[in-house]
mmCIF file of N, CA and C in Angstrom:
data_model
loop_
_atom_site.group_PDB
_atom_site.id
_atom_site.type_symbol
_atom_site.label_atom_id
_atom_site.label_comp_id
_atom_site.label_asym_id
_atom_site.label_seq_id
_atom_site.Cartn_x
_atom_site.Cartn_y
_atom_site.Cartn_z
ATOM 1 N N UNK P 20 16.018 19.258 -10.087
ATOM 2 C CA UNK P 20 16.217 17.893 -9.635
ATOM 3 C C UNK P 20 15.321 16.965 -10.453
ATOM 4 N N UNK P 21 15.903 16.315 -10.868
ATOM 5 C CA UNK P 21 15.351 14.690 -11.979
ATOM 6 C C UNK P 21 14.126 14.392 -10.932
ATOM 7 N N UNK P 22 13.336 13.598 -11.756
ATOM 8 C CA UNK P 22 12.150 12.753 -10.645
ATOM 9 C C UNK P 22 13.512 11.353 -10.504
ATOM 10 N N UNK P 23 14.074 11.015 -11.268
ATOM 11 C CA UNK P 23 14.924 9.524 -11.178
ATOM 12 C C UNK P 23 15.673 10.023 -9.452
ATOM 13 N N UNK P 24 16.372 11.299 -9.277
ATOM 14 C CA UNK P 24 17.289 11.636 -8.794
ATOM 15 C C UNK P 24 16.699 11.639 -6.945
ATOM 16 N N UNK P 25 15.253 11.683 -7.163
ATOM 17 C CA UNK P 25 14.264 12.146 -5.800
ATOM 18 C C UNK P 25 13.946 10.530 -5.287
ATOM 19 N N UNK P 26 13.744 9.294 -6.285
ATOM 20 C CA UNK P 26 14.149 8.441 -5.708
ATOM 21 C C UNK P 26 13.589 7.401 -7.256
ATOM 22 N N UNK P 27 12.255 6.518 -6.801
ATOM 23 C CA UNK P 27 11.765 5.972 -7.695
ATOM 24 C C UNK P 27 10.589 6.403 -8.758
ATOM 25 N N UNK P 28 10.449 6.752 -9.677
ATOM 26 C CA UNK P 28 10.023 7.764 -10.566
ATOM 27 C C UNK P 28 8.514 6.639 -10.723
ATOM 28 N N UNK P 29 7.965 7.613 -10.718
ATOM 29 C CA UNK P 29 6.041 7.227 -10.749
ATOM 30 C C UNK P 29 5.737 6.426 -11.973
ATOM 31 N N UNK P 30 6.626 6.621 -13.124
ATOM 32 C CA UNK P 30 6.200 5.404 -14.304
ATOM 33 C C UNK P 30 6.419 4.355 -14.264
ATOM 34 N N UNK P 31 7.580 4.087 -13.269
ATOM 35 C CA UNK P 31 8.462 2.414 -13.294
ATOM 36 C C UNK P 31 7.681 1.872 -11.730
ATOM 37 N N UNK P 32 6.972 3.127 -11.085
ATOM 38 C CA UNK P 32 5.949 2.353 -9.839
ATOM 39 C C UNK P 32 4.737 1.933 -10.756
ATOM 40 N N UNK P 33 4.044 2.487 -12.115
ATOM 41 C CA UNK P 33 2.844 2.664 -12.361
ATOM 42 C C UNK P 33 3.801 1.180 -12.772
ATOM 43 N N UNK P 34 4.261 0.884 -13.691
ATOM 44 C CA UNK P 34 4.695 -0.702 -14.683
ATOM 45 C C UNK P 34 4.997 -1.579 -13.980
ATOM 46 N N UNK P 35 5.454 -1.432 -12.856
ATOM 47 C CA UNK P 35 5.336 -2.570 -12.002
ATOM 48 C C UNK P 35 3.795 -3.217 -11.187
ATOM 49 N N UNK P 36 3.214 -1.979 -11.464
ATOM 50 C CA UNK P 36 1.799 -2.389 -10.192
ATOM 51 C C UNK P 36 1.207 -2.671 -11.674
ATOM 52 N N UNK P 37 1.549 -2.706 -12.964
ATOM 53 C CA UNK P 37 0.937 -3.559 -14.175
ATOM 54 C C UNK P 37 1.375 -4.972 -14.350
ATOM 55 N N UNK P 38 2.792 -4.707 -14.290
ATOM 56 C CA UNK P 38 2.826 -6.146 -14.138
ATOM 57 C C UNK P 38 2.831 -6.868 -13.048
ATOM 58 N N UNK P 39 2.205 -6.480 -11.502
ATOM 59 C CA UNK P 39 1.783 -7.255 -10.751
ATOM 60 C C UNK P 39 0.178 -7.531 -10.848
ATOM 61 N N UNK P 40 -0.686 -6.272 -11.318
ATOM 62 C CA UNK P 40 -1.933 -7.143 -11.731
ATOM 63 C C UNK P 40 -1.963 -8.056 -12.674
ATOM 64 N N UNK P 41 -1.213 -8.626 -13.539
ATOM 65 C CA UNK P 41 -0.936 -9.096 -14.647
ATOM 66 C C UNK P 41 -0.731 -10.508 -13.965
ATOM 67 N N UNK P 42 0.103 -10.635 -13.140
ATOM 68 C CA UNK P 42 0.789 -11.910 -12.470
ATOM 69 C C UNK P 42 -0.648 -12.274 -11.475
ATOM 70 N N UNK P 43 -1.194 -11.357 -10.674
ATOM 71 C CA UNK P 43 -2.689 -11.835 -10.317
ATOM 72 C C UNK P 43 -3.457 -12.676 -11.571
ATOM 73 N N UNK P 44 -3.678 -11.984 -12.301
ATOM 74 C CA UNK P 44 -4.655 -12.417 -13.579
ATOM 75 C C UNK P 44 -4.115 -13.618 -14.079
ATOM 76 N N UNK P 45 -2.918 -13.790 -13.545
ATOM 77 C CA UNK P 45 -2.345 -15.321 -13.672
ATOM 78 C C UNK P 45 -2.468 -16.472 -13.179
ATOM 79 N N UNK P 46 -2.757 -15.941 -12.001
ATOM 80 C CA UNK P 46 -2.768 -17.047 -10.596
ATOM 81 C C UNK P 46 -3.641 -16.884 -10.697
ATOM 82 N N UNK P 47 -5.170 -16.518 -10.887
ATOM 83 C CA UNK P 47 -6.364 -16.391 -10.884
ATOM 84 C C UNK P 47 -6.605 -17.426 -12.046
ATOM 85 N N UNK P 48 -6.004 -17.541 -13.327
ATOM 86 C CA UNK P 48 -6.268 -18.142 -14.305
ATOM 87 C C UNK P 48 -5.524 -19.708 -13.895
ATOM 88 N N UNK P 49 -4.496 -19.550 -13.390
ATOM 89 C CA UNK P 49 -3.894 -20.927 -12.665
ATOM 90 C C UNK P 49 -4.824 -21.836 -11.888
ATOM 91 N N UNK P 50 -5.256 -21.172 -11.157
ATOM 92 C CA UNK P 50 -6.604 -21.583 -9.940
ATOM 93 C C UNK P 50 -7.630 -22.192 -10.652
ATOM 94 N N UNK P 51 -8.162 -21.119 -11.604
ATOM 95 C CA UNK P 51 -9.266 -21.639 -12.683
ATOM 96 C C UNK P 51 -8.802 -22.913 -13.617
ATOM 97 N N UNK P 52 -7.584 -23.304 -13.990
ATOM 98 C CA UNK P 52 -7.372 -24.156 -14.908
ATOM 99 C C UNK P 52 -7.389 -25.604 -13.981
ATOM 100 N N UNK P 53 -6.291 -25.728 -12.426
ATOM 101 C CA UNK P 53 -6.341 -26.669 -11.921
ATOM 102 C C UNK P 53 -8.086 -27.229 -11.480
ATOM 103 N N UNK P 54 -9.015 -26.030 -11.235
ATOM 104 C CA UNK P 54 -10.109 -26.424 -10.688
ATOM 105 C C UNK P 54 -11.078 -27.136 -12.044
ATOM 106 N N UNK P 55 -10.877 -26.777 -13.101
ATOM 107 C CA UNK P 55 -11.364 -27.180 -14.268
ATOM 108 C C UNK P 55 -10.466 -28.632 -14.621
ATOM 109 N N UNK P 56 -9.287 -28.761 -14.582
ATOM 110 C CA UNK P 56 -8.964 -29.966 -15.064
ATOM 111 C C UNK P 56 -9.615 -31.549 -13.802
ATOM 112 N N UNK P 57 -9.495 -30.573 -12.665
ATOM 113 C CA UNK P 57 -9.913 -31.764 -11.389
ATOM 114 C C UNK P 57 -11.659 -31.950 -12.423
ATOM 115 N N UNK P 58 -12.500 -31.917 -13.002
ATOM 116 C CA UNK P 58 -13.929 -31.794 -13.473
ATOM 117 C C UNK P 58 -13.644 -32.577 -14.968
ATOM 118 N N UNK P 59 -12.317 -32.844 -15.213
ATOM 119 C CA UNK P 59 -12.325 -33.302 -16.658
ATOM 120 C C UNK P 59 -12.530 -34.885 -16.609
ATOM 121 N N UNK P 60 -12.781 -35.542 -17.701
ATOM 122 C CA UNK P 60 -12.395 -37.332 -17.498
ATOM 123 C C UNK P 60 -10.762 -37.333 -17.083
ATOM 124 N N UNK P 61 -10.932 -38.477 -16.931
ATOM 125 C CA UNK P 61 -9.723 -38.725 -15.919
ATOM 126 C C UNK P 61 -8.484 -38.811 -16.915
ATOM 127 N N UNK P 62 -8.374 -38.761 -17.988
ATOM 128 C CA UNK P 62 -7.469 -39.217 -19.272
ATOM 129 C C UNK P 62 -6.793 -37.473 -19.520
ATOM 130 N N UNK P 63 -7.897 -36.623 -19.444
ATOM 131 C CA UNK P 63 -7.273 -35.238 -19.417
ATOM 132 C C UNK P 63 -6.597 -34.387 -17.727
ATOM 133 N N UNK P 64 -6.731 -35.161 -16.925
ATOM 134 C CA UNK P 64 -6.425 -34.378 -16.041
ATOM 135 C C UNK P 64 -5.073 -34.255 -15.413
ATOM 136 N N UNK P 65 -4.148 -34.594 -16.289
ATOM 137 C CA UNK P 65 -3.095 -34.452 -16.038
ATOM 138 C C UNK P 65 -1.821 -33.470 -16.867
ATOM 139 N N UNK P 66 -2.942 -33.237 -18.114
ATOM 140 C CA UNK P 66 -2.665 -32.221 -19.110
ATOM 141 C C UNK P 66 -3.125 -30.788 -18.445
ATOM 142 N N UNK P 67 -4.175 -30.922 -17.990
ATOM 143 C CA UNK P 67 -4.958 -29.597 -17.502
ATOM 144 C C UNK P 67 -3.993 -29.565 -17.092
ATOM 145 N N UNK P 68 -3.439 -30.044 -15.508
ATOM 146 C CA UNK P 68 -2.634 -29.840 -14.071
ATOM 147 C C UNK P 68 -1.211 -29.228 -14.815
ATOM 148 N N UNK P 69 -0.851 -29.566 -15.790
ATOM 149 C CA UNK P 69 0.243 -29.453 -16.311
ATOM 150 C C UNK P 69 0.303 -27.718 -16.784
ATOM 151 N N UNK P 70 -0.694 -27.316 -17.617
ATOM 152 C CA UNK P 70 -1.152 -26.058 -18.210
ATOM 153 C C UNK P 70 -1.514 -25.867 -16.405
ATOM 154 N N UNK P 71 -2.312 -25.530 -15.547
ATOM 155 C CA UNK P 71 -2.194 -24.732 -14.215
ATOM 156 C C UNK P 71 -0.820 -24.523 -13.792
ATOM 157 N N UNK P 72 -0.501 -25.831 -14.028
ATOM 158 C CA UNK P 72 1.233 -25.343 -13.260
ATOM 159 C C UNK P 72 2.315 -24.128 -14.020
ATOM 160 N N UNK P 73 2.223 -24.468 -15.689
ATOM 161 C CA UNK P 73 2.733 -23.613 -16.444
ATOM 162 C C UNK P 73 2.535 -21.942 -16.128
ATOM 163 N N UNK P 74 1.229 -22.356 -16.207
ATOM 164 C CA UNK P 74 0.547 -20.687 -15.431
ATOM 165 C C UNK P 74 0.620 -20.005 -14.741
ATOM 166 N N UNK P 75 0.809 -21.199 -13.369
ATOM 167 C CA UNK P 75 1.457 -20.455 -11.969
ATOM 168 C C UNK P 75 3.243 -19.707 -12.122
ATOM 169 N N UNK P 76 3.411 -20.337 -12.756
ATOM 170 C CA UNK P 76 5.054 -20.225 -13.294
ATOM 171 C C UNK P 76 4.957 -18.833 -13.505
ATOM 172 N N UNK P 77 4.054 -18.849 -14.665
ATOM 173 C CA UNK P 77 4.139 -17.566 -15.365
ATOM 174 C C UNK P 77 3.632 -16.257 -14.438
ATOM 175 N N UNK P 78 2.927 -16.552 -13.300
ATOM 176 C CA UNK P 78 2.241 -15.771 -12.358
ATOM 177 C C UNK P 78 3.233 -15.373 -11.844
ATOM 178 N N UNK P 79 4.214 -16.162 -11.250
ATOM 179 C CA UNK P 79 5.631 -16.181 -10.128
ATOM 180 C C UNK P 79 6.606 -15.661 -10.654
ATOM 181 N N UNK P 80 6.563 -15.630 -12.432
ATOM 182 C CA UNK P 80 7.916 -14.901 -13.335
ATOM 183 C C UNK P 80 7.222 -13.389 -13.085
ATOM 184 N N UNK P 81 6.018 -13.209 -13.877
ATOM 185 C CA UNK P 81 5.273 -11.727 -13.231
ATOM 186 C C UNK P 81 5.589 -11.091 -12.298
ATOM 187 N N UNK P 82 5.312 -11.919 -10.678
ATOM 188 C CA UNK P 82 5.850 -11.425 -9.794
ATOM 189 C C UNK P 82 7.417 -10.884 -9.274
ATOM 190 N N UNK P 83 7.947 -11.938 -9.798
ATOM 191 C CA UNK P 83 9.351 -11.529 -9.601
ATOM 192 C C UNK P 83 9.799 -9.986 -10.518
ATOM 193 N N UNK P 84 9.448 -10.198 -11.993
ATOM 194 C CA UNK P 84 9.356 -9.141 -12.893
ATOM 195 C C UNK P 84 9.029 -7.797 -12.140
ATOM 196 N N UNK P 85 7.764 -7.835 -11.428
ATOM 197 C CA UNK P 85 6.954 -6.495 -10.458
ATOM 198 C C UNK P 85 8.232 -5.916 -9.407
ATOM 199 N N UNK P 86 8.503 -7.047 -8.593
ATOM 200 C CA UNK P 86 9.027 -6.468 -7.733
ATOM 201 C C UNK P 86 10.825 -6.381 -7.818
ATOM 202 N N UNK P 87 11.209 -6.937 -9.264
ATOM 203 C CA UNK P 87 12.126 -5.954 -9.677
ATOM 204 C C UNK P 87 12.441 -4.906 -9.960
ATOM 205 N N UNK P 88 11.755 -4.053 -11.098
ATOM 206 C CA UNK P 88 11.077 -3.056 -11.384
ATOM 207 C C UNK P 88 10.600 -2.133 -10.199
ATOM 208 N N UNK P 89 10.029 -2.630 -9.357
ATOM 209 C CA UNK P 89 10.334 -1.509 -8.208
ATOM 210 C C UNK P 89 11.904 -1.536 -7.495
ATOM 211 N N UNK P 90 12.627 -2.355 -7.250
ATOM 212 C CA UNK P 90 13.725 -2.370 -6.785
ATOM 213 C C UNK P 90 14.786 -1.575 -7.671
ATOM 214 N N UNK P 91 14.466 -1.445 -9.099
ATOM 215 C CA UNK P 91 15.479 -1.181 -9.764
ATOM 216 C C UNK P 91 16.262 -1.689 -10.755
ATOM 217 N N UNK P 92 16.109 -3.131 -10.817
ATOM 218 C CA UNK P 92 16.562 -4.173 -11.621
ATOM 219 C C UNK P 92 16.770 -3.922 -12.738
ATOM 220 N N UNK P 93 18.149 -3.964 -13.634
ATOM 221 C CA UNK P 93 17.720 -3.501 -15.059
ATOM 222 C C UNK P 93 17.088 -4.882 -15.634
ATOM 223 N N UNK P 94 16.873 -6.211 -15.443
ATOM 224 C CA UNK P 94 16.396 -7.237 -16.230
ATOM 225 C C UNK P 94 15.032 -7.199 -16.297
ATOM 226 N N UNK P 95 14.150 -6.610 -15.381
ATOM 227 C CA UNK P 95 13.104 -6.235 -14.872
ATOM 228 C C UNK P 95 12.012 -5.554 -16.731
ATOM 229 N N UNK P 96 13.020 -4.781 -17.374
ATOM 230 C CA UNK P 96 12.799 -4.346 -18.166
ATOM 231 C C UNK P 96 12.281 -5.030 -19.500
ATOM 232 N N UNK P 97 13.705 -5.864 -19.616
ATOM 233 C CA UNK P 97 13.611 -7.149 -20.534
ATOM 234 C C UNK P 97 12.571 -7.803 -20.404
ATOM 235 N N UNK P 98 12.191 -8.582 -18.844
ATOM 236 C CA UNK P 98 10.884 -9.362 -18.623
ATOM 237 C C UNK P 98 9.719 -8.657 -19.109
ATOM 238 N N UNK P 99 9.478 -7.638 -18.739
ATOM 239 C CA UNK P 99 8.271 -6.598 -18.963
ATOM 240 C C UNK P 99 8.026 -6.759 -20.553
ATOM 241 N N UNK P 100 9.261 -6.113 -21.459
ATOM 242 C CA UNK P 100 9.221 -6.119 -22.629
ATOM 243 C C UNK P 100 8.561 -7.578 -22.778
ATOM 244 N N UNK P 101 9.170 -8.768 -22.588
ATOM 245 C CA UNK P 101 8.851 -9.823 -23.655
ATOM 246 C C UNK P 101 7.441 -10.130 -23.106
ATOM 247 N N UNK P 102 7.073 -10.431 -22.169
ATOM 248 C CA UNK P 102 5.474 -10.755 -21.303
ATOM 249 C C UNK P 102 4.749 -9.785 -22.238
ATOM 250 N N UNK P 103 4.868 -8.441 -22.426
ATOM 251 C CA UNK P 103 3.950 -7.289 -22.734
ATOM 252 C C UNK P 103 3.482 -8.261 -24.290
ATOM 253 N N UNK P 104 4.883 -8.613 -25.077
ATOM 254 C CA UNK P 104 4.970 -9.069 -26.847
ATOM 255 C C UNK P 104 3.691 -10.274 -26.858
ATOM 256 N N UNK P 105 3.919 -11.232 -26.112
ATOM 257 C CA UNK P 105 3.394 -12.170 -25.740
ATOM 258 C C UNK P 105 1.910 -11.854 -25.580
ATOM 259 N N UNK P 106 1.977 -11.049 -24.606
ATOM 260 C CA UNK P 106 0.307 -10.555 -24.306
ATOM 261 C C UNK P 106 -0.450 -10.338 -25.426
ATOM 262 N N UNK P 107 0.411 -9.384 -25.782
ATOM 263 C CA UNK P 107 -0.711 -8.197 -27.142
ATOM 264 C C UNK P 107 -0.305 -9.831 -28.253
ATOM 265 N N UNK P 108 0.521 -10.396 -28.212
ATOM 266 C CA UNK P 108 -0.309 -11.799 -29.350
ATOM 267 C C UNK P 108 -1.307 -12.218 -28.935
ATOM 268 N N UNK P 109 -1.331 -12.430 -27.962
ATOM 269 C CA UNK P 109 -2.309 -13.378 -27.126
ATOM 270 C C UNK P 109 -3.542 -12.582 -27.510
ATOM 271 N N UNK P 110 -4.045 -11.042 -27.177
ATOM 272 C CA UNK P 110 -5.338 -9.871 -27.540
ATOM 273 C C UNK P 110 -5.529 -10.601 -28.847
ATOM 274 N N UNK P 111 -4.593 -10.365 -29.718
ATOM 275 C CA UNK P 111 -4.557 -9.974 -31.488
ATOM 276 C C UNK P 111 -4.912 -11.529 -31.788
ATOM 277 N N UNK P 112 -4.843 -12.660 -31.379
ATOM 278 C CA UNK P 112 -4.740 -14.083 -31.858
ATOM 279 C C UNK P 112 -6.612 -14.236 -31.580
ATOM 280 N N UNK P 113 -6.917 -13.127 -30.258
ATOM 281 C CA UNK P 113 -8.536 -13.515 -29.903
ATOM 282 C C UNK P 113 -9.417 -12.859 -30.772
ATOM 283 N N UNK P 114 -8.625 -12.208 -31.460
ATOM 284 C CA UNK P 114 -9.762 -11.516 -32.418
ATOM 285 C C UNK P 114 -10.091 -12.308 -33.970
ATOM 286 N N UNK P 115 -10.729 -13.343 -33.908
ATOM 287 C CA UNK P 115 -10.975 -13.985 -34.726
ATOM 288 C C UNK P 115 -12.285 -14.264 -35.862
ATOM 289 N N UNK P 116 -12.760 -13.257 -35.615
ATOM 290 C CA UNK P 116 -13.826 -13.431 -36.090
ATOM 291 C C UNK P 116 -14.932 -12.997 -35.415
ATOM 292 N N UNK P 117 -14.782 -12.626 -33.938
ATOM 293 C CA UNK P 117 -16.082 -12.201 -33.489
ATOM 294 C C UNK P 117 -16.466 -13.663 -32.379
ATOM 295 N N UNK P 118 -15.541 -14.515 -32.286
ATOM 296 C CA UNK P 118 -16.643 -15.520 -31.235
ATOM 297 C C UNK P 118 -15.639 -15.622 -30.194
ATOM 298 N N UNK P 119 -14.329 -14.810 -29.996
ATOM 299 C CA UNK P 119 -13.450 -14.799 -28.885
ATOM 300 C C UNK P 119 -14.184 -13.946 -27.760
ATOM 301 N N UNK P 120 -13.655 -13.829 -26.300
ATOM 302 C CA UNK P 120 -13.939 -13.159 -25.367
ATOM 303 C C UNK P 120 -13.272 -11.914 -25.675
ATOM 304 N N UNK P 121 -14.052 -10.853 -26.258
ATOM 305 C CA UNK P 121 -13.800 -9.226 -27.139
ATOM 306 C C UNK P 121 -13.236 -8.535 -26.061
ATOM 307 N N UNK P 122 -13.778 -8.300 -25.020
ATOM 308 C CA UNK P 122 -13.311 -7.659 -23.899
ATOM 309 C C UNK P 122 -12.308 -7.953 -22.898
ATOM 310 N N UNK P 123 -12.187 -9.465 -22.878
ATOM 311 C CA UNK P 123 -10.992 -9.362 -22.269
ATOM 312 C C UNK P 123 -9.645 -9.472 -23.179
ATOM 313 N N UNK P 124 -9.644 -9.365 -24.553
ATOM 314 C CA UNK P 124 -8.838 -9.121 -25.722
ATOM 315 C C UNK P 124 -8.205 -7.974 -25.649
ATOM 316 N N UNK P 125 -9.402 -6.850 -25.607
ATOM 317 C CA UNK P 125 -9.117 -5.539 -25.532
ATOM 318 C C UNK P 125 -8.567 -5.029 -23.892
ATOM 319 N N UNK P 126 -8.625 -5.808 -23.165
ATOM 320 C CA UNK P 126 -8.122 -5.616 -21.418
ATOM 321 C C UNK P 126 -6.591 -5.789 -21.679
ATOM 322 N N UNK P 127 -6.670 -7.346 -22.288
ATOM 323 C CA UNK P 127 -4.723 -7.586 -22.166
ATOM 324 C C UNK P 127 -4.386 -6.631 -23.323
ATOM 325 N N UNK P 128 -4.822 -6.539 -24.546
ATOM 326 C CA UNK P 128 -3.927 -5.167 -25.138
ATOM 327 C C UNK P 128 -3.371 -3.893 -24.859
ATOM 328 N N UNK P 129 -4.779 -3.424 -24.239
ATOM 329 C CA UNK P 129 -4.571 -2.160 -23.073
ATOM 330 C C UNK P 129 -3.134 -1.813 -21.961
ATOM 331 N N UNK P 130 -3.319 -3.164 -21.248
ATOM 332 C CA UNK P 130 -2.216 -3.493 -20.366
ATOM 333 C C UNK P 130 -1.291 -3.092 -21.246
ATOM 334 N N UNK P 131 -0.966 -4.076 -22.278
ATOM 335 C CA UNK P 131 0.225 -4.798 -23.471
ATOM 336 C C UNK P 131 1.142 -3.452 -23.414
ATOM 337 N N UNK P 132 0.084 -2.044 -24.338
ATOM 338 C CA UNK P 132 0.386 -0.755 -24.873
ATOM 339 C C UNK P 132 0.836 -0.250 -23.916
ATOM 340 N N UNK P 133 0.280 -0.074 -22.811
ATOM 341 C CA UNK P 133 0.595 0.907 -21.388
ATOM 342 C C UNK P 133 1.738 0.282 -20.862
ATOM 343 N N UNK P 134 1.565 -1.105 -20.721
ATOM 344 C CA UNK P 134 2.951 -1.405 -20.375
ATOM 345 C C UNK P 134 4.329 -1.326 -21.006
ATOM 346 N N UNK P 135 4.444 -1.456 -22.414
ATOM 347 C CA UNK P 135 5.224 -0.765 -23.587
ATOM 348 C C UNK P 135 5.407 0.793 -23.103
ATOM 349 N N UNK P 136 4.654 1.562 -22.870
ATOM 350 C CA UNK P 136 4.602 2.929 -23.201
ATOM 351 C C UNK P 136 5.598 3.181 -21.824
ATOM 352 N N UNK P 137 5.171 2.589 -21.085
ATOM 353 C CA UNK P 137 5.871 3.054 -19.305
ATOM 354 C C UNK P 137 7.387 2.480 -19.487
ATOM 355 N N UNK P 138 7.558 1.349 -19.490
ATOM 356 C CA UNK P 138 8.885 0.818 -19.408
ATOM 357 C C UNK P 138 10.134 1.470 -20.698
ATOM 358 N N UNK P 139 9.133 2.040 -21.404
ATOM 359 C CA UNK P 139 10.307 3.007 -22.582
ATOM 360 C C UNK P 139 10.536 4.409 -22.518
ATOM 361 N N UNK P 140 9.570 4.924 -21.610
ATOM 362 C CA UNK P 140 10.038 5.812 -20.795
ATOM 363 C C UNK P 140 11.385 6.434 -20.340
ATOM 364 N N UNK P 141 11.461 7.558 -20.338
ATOM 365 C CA UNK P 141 13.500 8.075 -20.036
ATOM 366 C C UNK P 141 13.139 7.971 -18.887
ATOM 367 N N UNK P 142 12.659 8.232 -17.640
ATOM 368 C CA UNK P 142 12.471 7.694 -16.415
ATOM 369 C C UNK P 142 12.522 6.552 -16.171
ATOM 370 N N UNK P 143 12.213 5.953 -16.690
ATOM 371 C CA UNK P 143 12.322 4.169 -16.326
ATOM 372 C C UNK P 143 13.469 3.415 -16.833
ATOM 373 N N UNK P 144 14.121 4.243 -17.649
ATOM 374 C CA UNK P 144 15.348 3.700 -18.682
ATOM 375 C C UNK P 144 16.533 4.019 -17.053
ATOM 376 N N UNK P 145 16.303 5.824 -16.752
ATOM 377 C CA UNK P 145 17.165 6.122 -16.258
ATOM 378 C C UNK P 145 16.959 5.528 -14.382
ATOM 379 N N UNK P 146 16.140 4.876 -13.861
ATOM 380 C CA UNK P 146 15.704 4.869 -12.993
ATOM 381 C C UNK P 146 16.581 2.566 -12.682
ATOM 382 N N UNK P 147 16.353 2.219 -14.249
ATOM 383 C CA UNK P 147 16.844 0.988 -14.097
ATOM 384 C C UNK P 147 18.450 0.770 -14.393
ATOM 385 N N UNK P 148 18.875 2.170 -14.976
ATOM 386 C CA UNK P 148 20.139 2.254 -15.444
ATOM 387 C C UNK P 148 20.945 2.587 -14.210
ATOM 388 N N UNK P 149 20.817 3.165 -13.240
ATOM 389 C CA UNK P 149 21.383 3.632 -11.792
ATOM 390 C C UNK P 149 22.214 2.949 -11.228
ATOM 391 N N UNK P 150 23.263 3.322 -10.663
ATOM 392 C CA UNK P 150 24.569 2.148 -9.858
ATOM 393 C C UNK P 150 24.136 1.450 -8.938
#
């Protein structure tokens, strides 16, 4: 008996609970941007609010992404893929020389790879491919 066949296969639970910490680390960064733009002169704070909101977006696409991926969704896949592309630019763009935040560079790459590695998975292919 398949692990796909027993129900939801442990790689497409592990890529979803990635890309729901991922969508945290969003809304966490959302929170941080609106609370930073409310502290700016008053000429920037509507740019900040603008970038928090973008963010939250991107927190709420995450989420939706997560709890597709556990449901089964084949689009679930697609989202994962392009967020993951995005990410690992985002690592690779901080490595500039040495004055970026190194560690959390190497955090979203980590994710980036693992999340690549899970969602290409024949379990997760065959688990989103299902009637």
């Amino acid at each position: 008996m398949s692990e796909v066949s027993k129900g939801r296969p442990r790689t497409a639970t592990w890529a979803a609970a990635i890309l729901l910490l991922e969508a945290l680390g969003m809304l966490a960064l959302a929170i941080w941007l609106a609370v930073a733009a409310l502290g700016d002169p008053v000429e920037h704070i509507g740019g900040g609010l603008f970038l928090a909101v973008l963010t939250a977006g991107a927190a709420a696409f995450l989420l939706a992404a997560g709890r597709a991926m556990l449901d089964g969704r084949a689009w679930s896949r697609s989202a994962a893929v392009v967020w993951q592309v995005l990410q690992l630019g985002v690592a690779f763009g901080t490595f500039d020389g040495g004055e970026g935040p190194v560690p959390l560079a190497l955090l979203l790459a980590a994710l980036s790879i693992t999340g690549f590695v899970l969602v290409l998975r024949r379990s997760v292919t065959e688990w989103l491919r299902r009637d």
